[in-house]
Amino acid sequence: MHTNNPIYFDHASSTPVHPDIIKGLTELTTAHYANSESLHQAGLDIQTMMRKSREAIAVMLKVKSDDLYFTSGATESNNLLIKGIAFAYQNKGKHLITTRVEHSSVLDSFQDLESFFGFEVTYLNVDQEGRVRLEELETALRPDTTLVSIMAVNNEVGTIMPIEACAQIIRSKSQAVFHVDCVQALTKIEFNYDLVDCASFSAHKINGVKGSGLLYKKDRVLYHPLITGGQQEKGIRPGTPNAVHHILMAKTIRLAFEQATAKHAQVLEIKHYLLDAFKSMESIVVNSPLHGCSDYILNISCLKVPSQIMLNWLSSHQIYVSAMATCLNRDVRPSHVLEAMGIDGGRLNGVIRISIGYVNNLEDAKRLLEVMEEGIKKYGRI
Ligand code: PLP
């Protein structure tokens, strides 16, 4: 029986904030308003809490706490790491490698380096499942390649990239630094962070607060600061830290790991239920790979109804999905990820991304299907 509560299937865009985080936010903001850099006791207390948060995260991610830096989110982490590392190594070489299917914060960072700073960028193709080809990576590496950036999990289709194999190739064939955008991977797939040189994370994708992020950079990786004016975060991210967010990052990650364990079966049940239903609908094609895909992301195309019409129809029933990456939603261009996978024509026009979270249940999935089927009947082209 359907209730009138909104049904949210857009967790790859953002997630509901965990009640314990909201509680922590209120309590910490009220009590700890001092500047974390101040040398009085109120400032020192905040510094201690930030240090403990960093140490707790390091234990959970199995990395060194000295290699973790708080930022305002993954767009900032990606920009700082990609540009800061490219600049730091430019005397060694100006060739960089990424893939065609990265998040816009990665792609646009590389495009800036190319357009304004004289770098050469190789954009690796992907196969029809959205996965980078290892031979192509190997061929692209050159003696002057200084940085390679490949995402762990694609945010539009959910494809899991072969990061371990990429790391081995990069390590054995070059001196390049390996950066991984881990936004959609954190707590959702097994990941050995020690394999990579640096990585980016975001809190609001894992039931934390917006404007809260993290970057991981091994100490030996050189970095040219993009923001100057302070020694906070060892000069990598200067400016008065948003201490409350940073203190809560450890709890956010811990709760996300706990939820991933407790609710994984439920997420999988929803995904399989939807997949089975979509496979039997003749006007739907599944774009996400069936294997090697995040359990949380399901990308489909409706061949009979354009994305925006279906999105609006679902939205008018308080069912929320995405047509493509949210940052590009207002852009009329088709998804660069699906194009890179070789998808074209009607399939490209009818893309819908369903991303599952811990608040969803099977009833939500049934209601989504019911309303989609009504939408296809109402707007479907022959
Ligand atoms: N990288 C990926 C893969 C993402 O999915 C996102 C958000 O959509 C980002 C980076 C940017 O994260 P933030 O919203 O924290 O800037």
Short mmCIF file of C-alpha atoms and ligand atoms in Angstrom, two decimals:
data_model
loop_
_atom_site.label_atom_id
_atom_site.label_comp_id
_atom_site.label_asym_id
_atom_site.label_seq_id
_atom_site.Cartn_x
_atom_site.Cartn_y
_atom_site.Cartn_z
CA MET A 1 0.00 0.00 0.00
CA HIS A 2 1.52 3.28 -1.10
CA THR A 3 1.73 6.20 1.34
CA ASN A 4 2.15 9.79 0.19
CA ASN A 5 5.75 10.08 1.36
CA PRO A 6 8.22 11.15 -1.32
CA ILE A 7 10.28 8.30 -2.77
CA TYR A 8 13.91 9.24 -3.12
CA PHE A 9 16.01 7.29 -5.64
CA ASP A 10 18.75 9.88 -6.19
CA HIS A 11 21.35 8.90 -3.61
CA ALA A 12 24.28 9.20 -6.03
CA SER A 13 23.43 12.95 -6.14
CA SER A 14 23.02 13.41 -2.41
CA THR A 15 21.69 11.55 0.60
CA PRO A 16 19.54 12.28 3.65
CA VAL A 17 21.72 13.36 6.57
CA HIS A 18 21.94 10.65 9.24
CA PRO A 19 20.03 11.69 12.42
CA ASP A 20 23.16 11.17 14.56
CA ILE A 21 25.03 13.62 12.32
CA ILE A 22 22.26 16.22 12.61
CA LYS A 23 22.41 15.82 16.39
CA GLY A 24 26.21 16.14 16.35
CA LEU A 25 25.99 19.20 14.11
CA THR A 26 23.67 21.00 16.50
CA GLU A 27 25.65 20.08 19.60
CA LEU A 28 29.09 20.85 18.16
CA THR A 29 28.05 24.09 16.46
CA THR A 30 26.55 25.33 19.71
CA ALA A 31 29.46 24.42 21.94
CA HIS A 32 32.51 24.70 19.69
CA TYR A 33 32.42 27.98 17.81
CA ALA A 34 36.02 29.01 18.47
CA ASN A 35 38.59 29.12 15.69
CA SER A 36 40.47 25.82 15.60
CA GLU A 37 43.70 27.77 15.09
CA SER A 38 43.31 29.83 18.30
CA LEU A 39 45.80 29.02 21.02
CA HIS A 40 43.39 29.28 23.96
CA GLN A 41 41.74 26.20 25.44
CA ALA A 42 38.58 26.51 23.34
CA GLY A 43 40.69 26.45 20.14
CA LEU A 44 42.91 23.64 21.42
CA ASP A 45 39.87 21.51 22.26
CA ILE A 46 38.66 21.80 18.66
CA GLN A 47 42.12 20.96 17.34
CA THR A 48 42.12 17.83 19.48
CA MET A 49 38.71 16.78 18.16
CA MET A 50 39.84 17.34 14.56
CA ARG A 51 42.96 15.28 15.19
CA LYS A 52 40.90 12.45 16.69
CA SER A 53 38.54 12.54 13.70
CA ARG A 54 41.48 12.37 11.27
CA GLU A 55 43.00 9.48 13.22
CA ALA A 56 39.71 7.57 13.32
CA ILE A 57 39.26 8.00 9.55
CA ALA A 58 42.82 6.80 8.98
CA VAL A 59 42.08 3.61 10.93
CA MET A 60 38.87 2.98 8.96
CA LEU A 61 40.52 3.60 5.56
CA LYS A 62 43.76 1.86 6.62
CA VAL A 63 45.93 4.85 5.67
CA LYS A 64 48.18 7.25 7.61
CA SER A 65 46.34 10.09 9.34
CA ASP A 66 49.10 12.49 8.20
CA ASP A 67 48.00 11.82 4.61
CA LEU A 68 44.41 12.99 5.16
CA TYR A 69 43.29 16.60 4.60
CA PHE A 70 39.84 18.07 5.16
CA THR A 71 38.24 20.01 2.29
CA SER A 72 34.82 21.39 1.37
CA GLY A 73 33.91 18.41 -0.81
CA ALA A 74 35.06 16.25 -3.66
CA THR A 75 34.91 18.97 -6.33
CA GLU A 76 37.48 20.86 -4.28
CA SER A 77 39.55 17.72 -3.55
CA ASN A 78 39.63 16.79 -7.25
CA ASN A 79 40.62 20.31 -8.33
CA LEU A 80 43.30 20.68 -5.67
CA LEU A 81 44.86 17.29 -6.30
CA ILE A 82 44.78 17.28 -10.10
CA LYS A 83 45.98 20.85 -10.62
CA GLY A 84 48.24 20.97 -7.55
CA ILE A 85 50.06 17.77 -8.56
CA ALA A 86 50.26 18.67 -12.28
CA PHE A 87 51.86 22.01 -11.36
CA ALA A 88 54.27 20.47 -8.86
CA TYR A 89 55.66 18.00 -11.44
CA GLN A 90 55.59 20.22 -14.53
CA ASN A 91 59.38 20.35 -14.73
CA LYS A 92 59.39 16.57 -15.11
CA GLY A 93 56.68 16.44 -17.76
CA LYS A 94 53.41 17.90 -18.90
CA HIS A 95 51.56 14.80 -20.05
CA LEU A 96 48.51 13.71 -18.06
CA ILE A 97 46.02 10.85 -18.42
CA THR A 98 42.39 10.51 -17.42
CA THR A 99 39.28 8.82 -18.83
CA ARG A 100 36.34 10.10 -20.87
CA VAL A 101 33.84 9.11 -18.16
CA GLU A 102 35.06 11.09 -15.14
CA HIS A 103 32.95 13.48 -13.07
CA SER A 104 32.93 17.04 -14.44
CA SER A 105 35.12 18.25 -11.54
CA VAL A 106 37.88 15.96 -12.84
CA LEU A 107 37.32 16.51 -16.56
CA ASP A 108 37.13 20.28 -16.20
CA SER A 109 40.32 20.35 -14.10
CA PHE A 110 42.16 18.55 -16.89
CA GLN A 111 40.59 20.78 -19.52
CA ASP A 112 41.80 23.88 -17.64
CA LEU A 113 45.32 22.46 -17.51
CA GLU A 114 45.14 21.78 -21.24
CA SER A 115 43.56 25.09 -22.29
CA PHE A 116 45.40 27.54 -20.07
CA PHE A 117 48.63 25.92 -18.83
CA GLY A 118 50.07 24.04 -21.82
CA PHE A 119 49.53 20.48 -20.55
CA GLU A 120 48.73 17.60 -22.89
CA VAL A 121 45.96 15.28 -21.75
CA THR A 122 45.14 11.80 -23.03
CA TYR A 123 41.47 10.91 -22.45
CA LEU A 124 41.16 7.12 -22.31
CA ASN A 125 38.19 5.50 -24.03
CA VAL A 126 36.04 2.97 -22.23
CA ASP A 127 34.40 -0.26 -23.38
CA GLN A 128 30.63 -0.66 -23.76
CA GLU A 129 30.29 -1.24 -20.02
CA GLY A 130 32.10 2.00 -19.22
CA ARG A 131 35.32 0.31 -18.12
CA VAL A 132 38.79 1.57 -18.99
CA ARG A 133 40.86 -0.74 -21.22
CA LEU A 134 44.13 -1.72 -19.56
CA GLU A 135 46.01 -2.01 -22.87
CA GLU A 136 45.02 1.54 -23.71
CA LEU A 137 46.28 2.80 -20.35
CA GLU A 138 49.56 0.97 -20.84
CA THR A 139 50.04 2.42 -24.33
CA ALA A 140 49.17 5.94 -23.19
CA LEU A 141 51.83 6.07 -20.44
CA ARG A 142 54.94 8.00 -21.48
CA PRO A 143 58.18 9.02 -19.74
CA ASP A 144 56.73 12.54 -19.34
CA THR A 145 53.40 11.36 -17.87
CA THR A 146 53.19 12.79 -14.36
CA LEU A 147 49.59 12.11 -13.31
CA VAL A 148 46.88 9.54 -14.05
CA SER A 149 43.35 10.01 -12.70
CA ILE A 150 40.77 7.21 -12.95
CA MET A 151 37.55 7.09 -10.92
CA ALA A 152 36.77 4.06 -8.73
CA VAL A 153 33.04 3.88 -9.43
CA ASN A 154 31.27 5.77 -12.18
CA ASN A 155 28.59 8.04 -10.77
CA GLU A 156 26.21 7.74 -13.75
CA VAL A 157 26.23 4.03 -14.55
CA GLY A 158 27.94 2.49 -11.50
CA THR A 159 30.75 0.73 -13.38
CA ILE A 160 33.57 -0.35 -11.06
CA MET A 161 36.96 0.40 -12.61
CA PRO A 162 39.85 -2.13 -12.38
CA ILE A 163 41.82 0.14 -10.03
CA GLU A 164 44.18 -2.54 -8.73
CA ALA A 165 45.24 -3.54 -12.26
CA CYS A 166 45.57 0.14 -13.27
CA ALA A 167 47.77 0.80 -10.22
CA GLN A 168 50.03 -2.13 -11.14
CA ILE A 169 50.45 -0.90 -14.72
CA ILE A 170 51.10 2.69 -13.68
CA ARG A 171 53.59 1.57 -11.03
CA SER A 172 55.50 -0.80 -13.31
CA LYS A 173 55.53 1.33 -16.47
CA SER A 174 55.93 4.89 -15.20
CA GLN A 175 56.71 7.33 -12.44
CA ALA A 176 53.25 8.92 -12.66
CA VAL A 177 51.17 9.77 -9.59
CA PHE A 178 47.88 7.82 -9.47
CA HIS A 179 44.78 9.75 -8.34
CA VAL A 180 41.39 8.09 -7.84
CA ASP A 181 38.04 9.83 -7.39
CA CYS A 182 36.54 7.59 -4.69
CA VAL A 183 33.29 9.48 -4.12
CA GLN A 184 30.93 6.67 -5.13
CA ALA A 185 33.20 3.96 -3.74
CA LEU A 186 33.66 5.05 -0.15
CA THR A 187 32.06 2.45 2.17
CA LYS A 188 30.24 0.90 -0.85
CA ILE A 189 32.90 -1.30 -2.41
CA GLU A 190 36.01 -2.94 -0.99
CA PHE A 191 38.92 -0.63 -1.71
CA ASN A 192 42.59 -0.75 -0.85
CA TYR A 193 43.49 2.95 -0.50
CA ASP A 194 47.14 2.10 -0.06
CA LEU A 195 47.27 1.10 -3.74
CA VAL A 196 46.77 4.66 -4.91
CA ASP A 197 48.78 7.84 -4.34
CA CYS A 198 45.87 10.15 -3.72
CA ALA A 199 42.08 10.12 -3.62
CA SER A 200 39.00 12.34 -3.20
CA PHE A 201 35.94 11.86 -0.97
CA SER A 202 32.68 13.63 -0.16
CA ALA A 203 30.50 13.41 2.97
CA HIS A 204 27.10 14.19 1.48
CA LYS A 205 27.13 11.06 -0.70
CA ILE A 206 27.27 8.89 2.42
CA ASN A 207 24.61 10.51 4.62
CA GLY A 208 26.87 13.29 5.86
CA VAL A 209 26.62 17.04 5.40
CA LYS A 210 27.15 19.03 2.21
CA GLY A 211 30.27 21.16 1.91
CA SER A 212 32.34 18.51 3.67
CA GLY A 213 35.07 16.51 1.98
CA LEU A 214 38.40 14.86 2.32
CA LEU A 215 41.51 14.37 0.28
CA TYR A 216 44.11 11.69 0.70
CA LYS A 217 47.64 12.32 -0.52
CA LYS A 218 50.67 10.25 0.32
CA ASP A 219 53.38 12.36 1.84
CA ARG A 220 55.93 11.69 -0.91
CA VAL A 221 53.60 13.10 -3.60
CA LEU A 222 54.63 16.67 -4.39
CA TYR A 223 51.99 19.38 -4.36
CA HIS A 224 51.84 23.01 -5.44
CA PRO A 225 49.30 24.92 -3.31
CA LEU A 226 46.38 26.37 -5.28
CA ILE A 227 44.97 28.32 -2.35
CA THR A 228 47.37 30.43 -0.33
CA GLY A 229 47.03 32.51 2.79
CA GLY A 230 47.34 30.16 5.74
CA GLN A 231 48.94 27.03 7.12
CA GLN A 232 45.72 25.20 7.93
CA GLU A 233 45.65 21.61 6.61
CA LYS A 234 49.43 21.95 6.20
CA GLY A 235 48.95 24.61 3.52
CA ILE A 236 47.14 22.23 1.16
CA ARG A 237 43.73 23.65 2.05
CA PRO A 238 44.33 26.92 3.90
CA GLY A 239 41.52 29.01 5.36
CA THR A 240 39.72 28.67 8.70
CA PRO A 241 38.62 25.02 8.74
CA ASN A 242 34.95 24.11 8.97
CA ALA A 243 35.91 22.27 12.14
CA VAL A 244 32.45 20.94 12.98
CA HIS A 245 32.16 19.26 9.57
CA HIS A 246 35.65 17.83 9.88
CA ILE A 247 35.02 16.49 13.36
CA LEU A 248 31.84 14.83 12.08
CA MET A 249 33.55 13.25 9.07
CA ALA A 250 34.81 10.31 11.13
CA LYS A 251 31.33 9.59 12.47
CA THR A 252 29.86 9.96 8.98
CA ILE A 253 32.24 7.34 7.59
CA ARG A 254 31.75 5.02 10.58
CA LEU A 255 27.95 5.20 10.28
CA ALA A 256 28.17 4.67 6.52
CA PHE A 257 30.25 1.52 7.00
CA GLU A 258 27.74 0.30 9.60
CA GLN A 259 24.77 0.99 7.33
CA ALA A 260 26.51 -0.63 4.38
CA THR A 261 26.86 -3.81 6.42
CA ALA A 262 23.40 -3.77 7.98
CA LYS A 263 21.46 -2.76 4.87
CA HIS A 264 23.42 -4.21 1.98
CA ALA A 265 21.01 -7.12 1.50
CA GLN A 266 18.08 -4.70 1.31
CA VAL A 267 19.84 -2.52 -1.29
CA LEU A 268 20.66 -5.60 -3.36
CA GLU A 269 17.11 -6.92 -3.15
CA ILE A 270 15.79 -3.59 -4.50
CA LYS A 271 18.35 -3.50 -7.29
CA HIS A 272 17.60 -7.07 -8.38
CA TYR A 273 13.87 -6.50 -8.18
CA LEU A 274 14.15 -3.44 -10.45
CA LEU A 275 16.59 -5.16 -12.80
CA ASP A 276 14.30 -8.18 -13.25
CA ALA A 277 11.34 -5.91 -13.95
CA PHE A 278 13.26 -3.72 -16.42
CA LYS A 279 14.60 -6.74 -18.29
CA SER A 280 11.02 -7.81 -18.96
CA MET A 281 9.86 -4.38 -20.21
CA GLU A 282 10.34 -4.04 -23.95
CA SER A 283 10.70 -0.24 -23.90
CA ILE A 284 13.51 -0.31 -21.30
CA VAL A 285 17.19 -1.05 -21.88
CA VAL A 286 19.59 -1.42 -18.93
CA ASN A 287 22.75 0.69 -19.38
CA SER A 288 24.57 -0.29 -16.17
CA PRO A 289 26.79 -3.34 -16.46
CA LEU A 290 25.29 -6.49 -14.94
CA HIS A 291 28.62 -7.45 -13.35
CA GLY A 292 31.30 -5.25 -11.82
CA CYS A 293 28.80 -2.54 -10.99
CA SER A 294 27.96 -0.63 -7.81
CA ASP A 295 24.95 -2.18 -6.04
CA TYR A 296 23.65 1.34 -5.46
CA ILE A 297 23.37 2.61 -9.05
CA LEU A 298 21.08 1.44 -11.85
CA ASN A 299 21.08 3.32 -15.13
CA ILE A 300 18.43 2.57 -17.75
CA SER A 301 17.05 4.06 -20.95
CA CYS A 302 13.39 4.33 -21.73
CA LEU A 303 13.18 4.05 -25.51
CA LYS A 304 9.72 5.59 -25.72
CA VAL A 305 9.88 8.59 -23.36
CA PRO A 306 12.60 11.29 -23.26
CA SER A 307 14.46 11.57 -19.91
CA GLN A 308 13.19 14.98 -18.93
CA ILE A 309 9.53 14.03 -19.52
CA MET A 310 9.91 10.84 -17.47
CA LEU A 311 11.82 12.70 -14.74
CA ASN A 312 9.07 15.35 -14.53
CA TRP A 313 6.33 12.71 -14.56
CA LEU A 314 7.99 10.82 -11.71
CA SER A 315 8.68 14.06 -9.88
CA SER A 316 5.00 15.05 -10.14
CA HIS A 317 4.34 11.81 -8.21
CA GLN A 318 7.04 12.71 -5.68
CA ILE A 319 9.43 10.10 -7.01
CA TYR A 320 12.91 11.51 -7.44
CA VAL A 321 15.51 10.14 -9.87
CA SER A 322 18.20 11.71 -12.09
CA ALA A 323 18.46 12.01 -15.83
CA MET A 324 22.27 12.09 -15.67
CA ALA A 325 24.92 13.52 -13.31
CA THR A 326 23.20 16.22 -11.26
CA CYS A 327 25.91 18.82 -11.92
CA LEU A 328 25.02 18.65 -15.60
CA ASN A 329 21.27 18.20 -15.30
CA ARG A 330 20.41 21.64 -16.57
CA ASP A 331 22.72 21.14 -19.48
CA VAL A 332 21.02 19.92 -22.64
CA ARG A 333 24.00 17.89 -23.84
CA PRO A 334 23.59 14.12 -23.66
CA SER A 335 25.57 12.19 -21.05
CA HIS A 336 29.30 12.09 -21.90
CA VAL A 337 29.53 8.78 -20.04
CA LEU A 338 26.89 7.00 -22.10
CA GLU A 339 28.29 8.51 -25.30
CA ALA A 340 31.73 7.18 -24.37
CA MET A 341 30.11 3.74 -23.89
CA GLY A 342 28.92 3.93 -27.50
CA ILE A 343 25.26 4.45 -26.65
CA ASP A 344 23.38 6.62 -29.11
CA GLY A 345 20.01 7.53 -30.61
CA GLY A 346 16.81 7.05 -28.60
CA ARG A 347 18.73 5.22 -25.90
CA LEU A 348 20.71 8.36 -25.17
CA ASN A 349 17.59 10.52 -24.97
CA GLY A 350 15.73 8.37 -22.48
CA VAL A 351 18.37 7.94 -19.77
CA ILE A 352 17.25 7.61 -16.15
CA ARG A 353 19.58 6.97 -13.19
CA ILE A 354 18.05 5.27 -10.18
CA SER A 355 20.38 5.37 -7.19
CA ILE A 356 19.42 3.38 -4.13
CA GLY A 357 19.98 4.35 -0.50
CA TYR A 358 19.37 2.97 2.95
CA VAL A 359 15.95 4.64 3.29
CA ASN A 360 14.53 2.73 0.31
CA ASN A 361 12.45 -0.44 0.52
CA LEU A 362 10.79 -2.83 -1.92
CA GLU A 363 7.52 -0.87 -1.79
CA ASP A 364 9.40 2.17 -3.18
CA ALA A 365 10.68 0.06 -6.06
CA LYS A 366 7.18 -1.27 -6.82
CA ARG A 367 5.74 2.24 -6.81
CA LEU A 368 8.54 3.51 -9.08
CA LEU A 369 7.78 0.76 -11.61
CA GLU A 370 4.03 1.38 -11.43
CA VAL A 371 4.40 5.12 -12.08
CA MET A 372 6.99 4.56 -14.82
CA GLU A 373 4.64 2.18 -16.60
CA GLU A 374 1.83 4.75 -16.38
CA GLY A 375 4.25 7.38 -17.78
CA ILE A 376 5.19 5.13 -20.70
CA LYS A 377 1.47 4.59 -21.47
CA LYS A 378 0.76 8.32 -21.25
CA TYR A 379 3.76 9.73 -23.14
CA GLY A 380 5.15 6.72 -25.01
CA ARG A 381 5.98 7.25 -28.65
CA ILE A 382 5.19 4.38 -30.99
N1 PLP B 1 33.09 12.87 -8.08
C1 PLP B 1 32.04 12.06 -8.25
C2 PLP B 1 32.26 10.69 -8.83
C3 PLP B 1 30.75 12.48 -7.89
O1 PLP B 1 29.72 11.65 -8.05
C4 PLP B 1 30.60 13.77 -7.34
C5 PLP B 1 29.26 14.29 -7.02
O2 PLP B 1 28.33 14.14 -7.80
C6 PLP B 1 31.74 14.58 -7.16
C7 PLP B 1 32.96 14.10 -7.55
C8 PLP B 1 31.63 15.96 -6.54
O3 PLP B 1 31.36 15.87 -5.18
P1 PLP B 1 30.93 17.15 -4.30
O4 PLP B 1 29.45 17.27 -4.49
O5 PLP B 1 31.32 16.80 -2.90
O6 PLP B 1 31.66 18.32 -4.80
#
